[in-house]
XYZ file of C-alpha atoms in Angstrom:
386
model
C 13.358 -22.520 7.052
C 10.488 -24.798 8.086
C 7.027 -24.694 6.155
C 4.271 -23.413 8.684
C 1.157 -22.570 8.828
C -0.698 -19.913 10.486
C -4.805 -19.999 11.327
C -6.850 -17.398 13.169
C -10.121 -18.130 14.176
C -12.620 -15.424 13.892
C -12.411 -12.602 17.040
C -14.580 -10.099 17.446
C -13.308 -7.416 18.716
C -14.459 -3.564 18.379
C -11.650 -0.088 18.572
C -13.001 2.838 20.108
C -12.646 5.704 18.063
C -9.337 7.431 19.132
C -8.202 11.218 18.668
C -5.472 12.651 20.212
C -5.649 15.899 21.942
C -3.950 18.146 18.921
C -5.652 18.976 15.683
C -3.411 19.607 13.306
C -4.559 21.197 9.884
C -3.129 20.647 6.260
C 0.253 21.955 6.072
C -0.282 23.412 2.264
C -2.303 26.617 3.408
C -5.054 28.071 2.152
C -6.838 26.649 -1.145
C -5.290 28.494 -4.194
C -7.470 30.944 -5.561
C -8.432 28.772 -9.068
C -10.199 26.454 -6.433
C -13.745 26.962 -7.596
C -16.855 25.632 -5.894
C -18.120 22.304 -6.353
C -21.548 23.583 -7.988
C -19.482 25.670 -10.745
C -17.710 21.879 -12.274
C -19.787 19.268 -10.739
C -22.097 17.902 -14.236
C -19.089 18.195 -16.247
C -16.955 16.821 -14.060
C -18.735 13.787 -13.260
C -18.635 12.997 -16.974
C -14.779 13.589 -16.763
C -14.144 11.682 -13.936
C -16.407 8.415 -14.344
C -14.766 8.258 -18.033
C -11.178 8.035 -16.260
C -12.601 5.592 -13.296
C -13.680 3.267 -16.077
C -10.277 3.386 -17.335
C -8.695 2.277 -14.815
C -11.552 -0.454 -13.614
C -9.961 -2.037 -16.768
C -6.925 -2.724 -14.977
C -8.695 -3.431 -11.655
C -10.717 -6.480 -12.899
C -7.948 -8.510 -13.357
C -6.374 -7.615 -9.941
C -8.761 -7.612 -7.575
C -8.851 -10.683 -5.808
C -5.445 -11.125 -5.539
C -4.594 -8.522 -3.152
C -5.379 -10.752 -0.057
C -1.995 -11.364 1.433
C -1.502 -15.070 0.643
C 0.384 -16.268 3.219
C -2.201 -15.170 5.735
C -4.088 -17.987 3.929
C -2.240 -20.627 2.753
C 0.953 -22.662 3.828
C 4.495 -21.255 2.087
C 8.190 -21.635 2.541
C 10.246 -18.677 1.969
C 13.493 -20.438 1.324
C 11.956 -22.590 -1.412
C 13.813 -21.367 -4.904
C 11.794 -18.997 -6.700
C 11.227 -18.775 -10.010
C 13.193 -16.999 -12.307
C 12.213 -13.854 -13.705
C 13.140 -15.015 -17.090
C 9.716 -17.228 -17.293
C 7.577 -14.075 -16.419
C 9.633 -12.449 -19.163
C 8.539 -15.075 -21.640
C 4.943 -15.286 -20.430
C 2.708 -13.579 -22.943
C 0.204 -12.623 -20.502
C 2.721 -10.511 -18.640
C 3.385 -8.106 -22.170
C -0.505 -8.251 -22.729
C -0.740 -6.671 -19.319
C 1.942 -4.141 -19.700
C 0.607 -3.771 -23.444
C -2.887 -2.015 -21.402
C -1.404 -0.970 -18.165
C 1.396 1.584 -19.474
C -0.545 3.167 -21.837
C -3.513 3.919 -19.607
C -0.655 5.278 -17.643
C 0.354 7.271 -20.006
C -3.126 8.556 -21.429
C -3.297 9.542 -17.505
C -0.462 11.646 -17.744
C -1.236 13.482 -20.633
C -5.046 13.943 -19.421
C -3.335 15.932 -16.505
C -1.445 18.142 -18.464
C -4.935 19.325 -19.552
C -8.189 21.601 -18.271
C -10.093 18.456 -17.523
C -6.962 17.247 -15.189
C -6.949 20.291 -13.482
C -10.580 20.340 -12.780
C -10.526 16.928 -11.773
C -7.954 17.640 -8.712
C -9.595 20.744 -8.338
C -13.500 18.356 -7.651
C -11.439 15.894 -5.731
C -9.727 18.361 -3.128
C -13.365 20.176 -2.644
C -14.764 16.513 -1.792
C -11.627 15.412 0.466
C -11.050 18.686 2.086
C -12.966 17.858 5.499
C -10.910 14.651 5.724
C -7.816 16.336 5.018
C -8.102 18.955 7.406
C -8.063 15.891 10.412
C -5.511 13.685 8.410
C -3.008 13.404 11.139
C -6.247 12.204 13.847
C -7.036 10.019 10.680
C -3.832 8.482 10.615
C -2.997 8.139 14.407
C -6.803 6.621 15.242
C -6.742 3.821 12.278
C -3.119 3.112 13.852
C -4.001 2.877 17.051
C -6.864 0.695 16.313
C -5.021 -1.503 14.334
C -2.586 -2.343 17.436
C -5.595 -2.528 19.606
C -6.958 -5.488 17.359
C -3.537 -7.595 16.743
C -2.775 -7.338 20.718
C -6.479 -9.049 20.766
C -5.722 -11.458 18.400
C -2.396 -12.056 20.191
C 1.050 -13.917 19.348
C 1.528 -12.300 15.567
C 4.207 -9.951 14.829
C 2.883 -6.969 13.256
C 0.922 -9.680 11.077
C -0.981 -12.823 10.831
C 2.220 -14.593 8.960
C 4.544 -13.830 11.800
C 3.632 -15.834 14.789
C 5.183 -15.493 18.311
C 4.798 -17.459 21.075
C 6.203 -14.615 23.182
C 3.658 -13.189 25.726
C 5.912 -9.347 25.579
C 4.929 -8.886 21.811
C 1.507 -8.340 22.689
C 1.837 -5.951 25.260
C 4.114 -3.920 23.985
C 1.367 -3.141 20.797
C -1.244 -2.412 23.296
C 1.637 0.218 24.909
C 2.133 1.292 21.113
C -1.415 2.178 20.716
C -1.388 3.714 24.388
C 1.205 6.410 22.983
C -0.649 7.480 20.008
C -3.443 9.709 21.801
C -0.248 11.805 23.033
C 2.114 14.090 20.684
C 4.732 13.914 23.486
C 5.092 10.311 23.161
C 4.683 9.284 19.723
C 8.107 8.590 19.097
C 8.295 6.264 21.845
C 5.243 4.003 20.045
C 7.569 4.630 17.121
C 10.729 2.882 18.961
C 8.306 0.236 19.720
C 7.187 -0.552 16.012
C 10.565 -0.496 15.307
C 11.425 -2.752 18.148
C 8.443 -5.251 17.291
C 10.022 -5.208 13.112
C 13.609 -5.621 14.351
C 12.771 -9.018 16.811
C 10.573 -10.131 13.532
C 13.337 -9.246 11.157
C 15.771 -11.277 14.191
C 13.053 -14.461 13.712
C 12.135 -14.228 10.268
C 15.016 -12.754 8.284
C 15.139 -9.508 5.962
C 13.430 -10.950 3.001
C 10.502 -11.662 4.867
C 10.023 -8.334 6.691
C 10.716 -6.437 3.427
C 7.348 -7.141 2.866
C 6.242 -5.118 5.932
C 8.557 -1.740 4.804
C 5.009 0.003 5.368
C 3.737 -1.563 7.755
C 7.142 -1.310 9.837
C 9.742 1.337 8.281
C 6.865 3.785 7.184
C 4.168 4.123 10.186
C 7.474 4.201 12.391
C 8.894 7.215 10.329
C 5.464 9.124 10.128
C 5.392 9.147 13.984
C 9.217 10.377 14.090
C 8.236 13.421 11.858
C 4.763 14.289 12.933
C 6.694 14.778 16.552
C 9.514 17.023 14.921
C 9.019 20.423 15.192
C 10.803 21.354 12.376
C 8.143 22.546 9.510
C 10.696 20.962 6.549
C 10.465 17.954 8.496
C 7.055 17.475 9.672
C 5.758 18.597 6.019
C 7.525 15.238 4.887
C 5.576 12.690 6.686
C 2.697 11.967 4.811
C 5.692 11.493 2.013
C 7.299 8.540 3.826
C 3.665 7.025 3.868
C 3.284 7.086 0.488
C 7.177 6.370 -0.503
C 6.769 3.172 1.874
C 3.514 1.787 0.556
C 4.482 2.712 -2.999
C 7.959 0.419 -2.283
C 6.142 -2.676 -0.179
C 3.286 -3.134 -3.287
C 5.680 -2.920 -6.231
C 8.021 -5.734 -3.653
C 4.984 -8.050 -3.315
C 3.391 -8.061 -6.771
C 6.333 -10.440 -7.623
C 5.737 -12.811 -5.511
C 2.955 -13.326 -8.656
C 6.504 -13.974 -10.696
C 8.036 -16.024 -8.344
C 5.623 -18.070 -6.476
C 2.376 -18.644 -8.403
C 2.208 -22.180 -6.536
C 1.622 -20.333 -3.504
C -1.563 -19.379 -5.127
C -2.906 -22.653 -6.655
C -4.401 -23.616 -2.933
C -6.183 -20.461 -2.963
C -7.466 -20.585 -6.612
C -8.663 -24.563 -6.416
C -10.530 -23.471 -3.001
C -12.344 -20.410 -5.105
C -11.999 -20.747 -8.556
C -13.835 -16.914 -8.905
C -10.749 -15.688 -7.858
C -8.992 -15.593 -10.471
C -12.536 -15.518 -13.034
C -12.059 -18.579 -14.101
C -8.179 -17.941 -15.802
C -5.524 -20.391 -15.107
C -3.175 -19.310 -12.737
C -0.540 -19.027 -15.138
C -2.669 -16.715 -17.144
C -4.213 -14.283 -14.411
C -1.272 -14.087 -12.041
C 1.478 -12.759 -14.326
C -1.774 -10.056 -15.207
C -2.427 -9.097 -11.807
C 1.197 -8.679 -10.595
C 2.009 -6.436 -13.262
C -1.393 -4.528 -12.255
C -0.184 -4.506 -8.897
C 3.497 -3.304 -9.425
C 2.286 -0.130 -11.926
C -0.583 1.183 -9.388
C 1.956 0.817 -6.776
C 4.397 2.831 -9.141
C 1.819 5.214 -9.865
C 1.606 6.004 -6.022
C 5.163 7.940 -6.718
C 3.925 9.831 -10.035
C 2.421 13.276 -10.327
C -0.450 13.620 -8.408
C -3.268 12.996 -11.020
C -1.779 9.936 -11.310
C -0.871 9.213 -7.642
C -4.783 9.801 -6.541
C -5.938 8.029 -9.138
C -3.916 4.868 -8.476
C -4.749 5.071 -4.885
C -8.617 5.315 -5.254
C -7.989 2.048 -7.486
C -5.776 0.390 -5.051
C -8.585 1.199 -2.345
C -11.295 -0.397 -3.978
C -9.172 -3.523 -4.888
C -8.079 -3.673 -1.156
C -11.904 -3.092 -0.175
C -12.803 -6.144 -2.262
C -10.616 -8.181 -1.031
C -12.307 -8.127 2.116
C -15.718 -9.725 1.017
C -14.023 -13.145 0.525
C -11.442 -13.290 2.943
C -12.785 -11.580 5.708
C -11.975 -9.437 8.854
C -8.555 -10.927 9.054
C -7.745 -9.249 5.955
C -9.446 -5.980 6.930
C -6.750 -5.824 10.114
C -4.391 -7.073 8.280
C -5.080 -4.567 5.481
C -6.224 -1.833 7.888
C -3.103 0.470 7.698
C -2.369 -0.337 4.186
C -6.118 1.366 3.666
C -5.342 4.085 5.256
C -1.898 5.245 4.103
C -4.175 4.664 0.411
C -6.588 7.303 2.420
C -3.923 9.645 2.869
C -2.795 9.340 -0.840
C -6.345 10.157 -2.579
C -6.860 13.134 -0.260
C -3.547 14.653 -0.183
C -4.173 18.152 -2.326
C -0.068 18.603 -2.678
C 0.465 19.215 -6.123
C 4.142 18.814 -6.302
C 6.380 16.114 -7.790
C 9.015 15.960 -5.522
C 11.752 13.846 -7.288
C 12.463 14.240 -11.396
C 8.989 16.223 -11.911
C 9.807 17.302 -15.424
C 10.683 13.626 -16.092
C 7.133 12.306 -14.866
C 5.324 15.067 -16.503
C 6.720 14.024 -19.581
C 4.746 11.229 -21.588
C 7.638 9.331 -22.787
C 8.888 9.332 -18.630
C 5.912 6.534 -18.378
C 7.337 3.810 -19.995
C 10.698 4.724 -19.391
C 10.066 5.156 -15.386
C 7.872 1.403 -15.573
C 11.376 0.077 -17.321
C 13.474 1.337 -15.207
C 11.946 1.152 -11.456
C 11.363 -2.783 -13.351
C 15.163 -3.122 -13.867
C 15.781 -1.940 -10.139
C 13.612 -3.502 -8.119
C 13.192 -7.065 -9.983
C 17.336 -8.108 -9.829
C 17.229 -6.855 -6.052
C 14.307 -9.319 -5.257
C 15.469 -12.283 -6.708
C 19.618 -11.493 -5.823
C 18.785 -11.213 -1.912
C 16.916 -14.237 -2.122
C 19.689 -16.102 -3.571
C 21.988 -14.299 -1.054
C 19.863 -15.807 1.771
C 19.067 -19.633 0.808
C 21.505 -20.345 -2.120
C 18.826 -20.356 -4.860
């Protein structure tokens, strides 16, 4: 596969606020009856909950900048061999990293199991409440913009690293964005994401679009289920949101592993992104950063907030350097994050007793590690023969 190059100039463009013609409410009910008032928690609380946030600002330092996408930025070539996992193994950096980030993990989990967890979620779902209650006209208006700004920026695929010359891709994610203000034909703008993902995937192979799982596979299936009328069903799509967002983040943070020479362009250019570390020092840091927040997007729900609020602020950053291009790019990877911090569900759909338990930390990081890590590297071998 040829090395290219993709540049957008800056295009101003602005998306109407959209809302489609249903309001649909939270799906949970009622607020349980230990739901106390803001007023009754709020000065202990705060205490509580800046302690944890400073926890985890540990692990966002190190990650921050490097959640712009780097091949909007830079020049790559997917079919160049990538490095083998068995150098990140031996890096140092990459234990010091998991050395912090699974035992904050951890100390998260057990601080749920206690009364300060529990009033925690209890402050966070009286702050997000409002938001929840319109999460569906949430969802379907950041969408909708988002389609409205790529068909403006024209000849992409979804995103800025998968050009098109053809004219039809552009229209049909204005006609995407055109079926979103309707309930009746939201699955049809769902056939058409999956229509614009397949003729990428056709183009640019499945390693490539892999990345886009959320972007694609995820926004696709939320649209599918919010149309069902089924209540099992339609209960289940925030679920995919999170599920494909959780999967695409732990994917990409090793491309930190295997192509830290994508980077060095980036890091020469501005040197603050990586504070002053070598590469080889801060990217082995920030993917493992990256893979355990996106990991902690499938945990219990302490946990799964938590990672998303931290994941939104990195994102957020991101956007001072690098721009609006990033912001669209990043847009519906924001707001899926959205939907994560505000979701009130407290269950733990798959294993909970396993993720509940402290040892499950560790154990889960190893083993969602062993799974996803071999399946990276194998398909790329699969595809180019290295």
């Amino acid at each position: 596969m040829a090395t290219f190059k993709f540049n957008v100039q800056d295009t101003i463009f602005s998306a109407a606020r959209t809302e489609g013609p249903e309001r649909t409410r939270r799906d949970e009910g009622p607020p349980s009856p230990q739901v106390a008032s803001i007023g009754a928690y709020f000065t202990p609380l705060l205490l509580e909950a800046t302690l944890c946030i400073l926890a985890i600002a540990t692990l966002m330092v190190w990650s921050t900048p490097a959640e712009a996408h780097v091949k909007w930025f830079t020049s790559f070539d997917i079919a160049t061999p990538a490095r083998p996992i068995s150098e990140t193994l031996a890096s140092p950096w990459f234990w010091l990293a998991v050395a912090i980030a699974v035992p904050l993990f951890a100390v998260t989990a057990a601080l749920e199991r206690t009364v300060i967890g529990t009033r925690i979620l209890i402050l966070m779902d009286s702050v997000s409440e409002p938001l929840w209650n319109r999460a569906d006209d949430f969802v379907r208006a950041i969408t909708a913009a988002f389609f409205v700004a790529i068909f403006v920026i024209g000849g992409v695929y979804l995103t800025p690293d998968l050009p098109t010359p053809a004219e039809w891709v552009s229209w049909t994610q204005l006609v995407v964005a055109a079926g979103l203000f309707c309930r009746r034909t939201m699955w049809l703008s769902a056939v058409g994401i999956l229509a614009l993902w397949s003729a990428a995937l056709h183009q640019y192979q499945i390693f490539h679009l892999l990345d886009y799982v959320g972007l694609g596979l995820g926004i696709a299936g939320y649209l599918v289920l919010f149309s069902l009328n089924g209540p099992w069903w339609h209960r289940q799509r925030f679920n995919v949101l999170r599920w494909a967002i959780a999967i695409t983040l732990m994917r990409s943070s090793f491309e930190k592993f295997a192509y830290p020479e994508w980077f060095q362009p980036l890091a020469q250019e501005r040197p603050f992104l990586t504070f002053g570390m070598p590469t080889d020092v801060f990217l082995p840091m920030a993917g493992v950063v990256e893979f355990t927040l996106g990991l902690g997007l499938l945990w219990t729900p302490l946990i799964r907030r938590f990672s998303a609020v931290a994941l939104l602020i990195i994102f957020s950053a991101a956007v001072v350097p690098f721009g609006r291009l990033d912001l669209v790019g990043h847009s519906l990877i924001i707001m899926m994050l959205v939907i994560a911090t505000i979701d009130p569900t407290r269950d733990t759909q798959v294993a909970p007793a396993f993720k509940r338990a402290i040892v499950g930390v560790p154990a889960g990081f190893v083993a969602a590690l062993a799974i996803l890590a071999p399946t990276y590297w194998s398909l790329h071998m699969a595809l180019y023969g290295h």
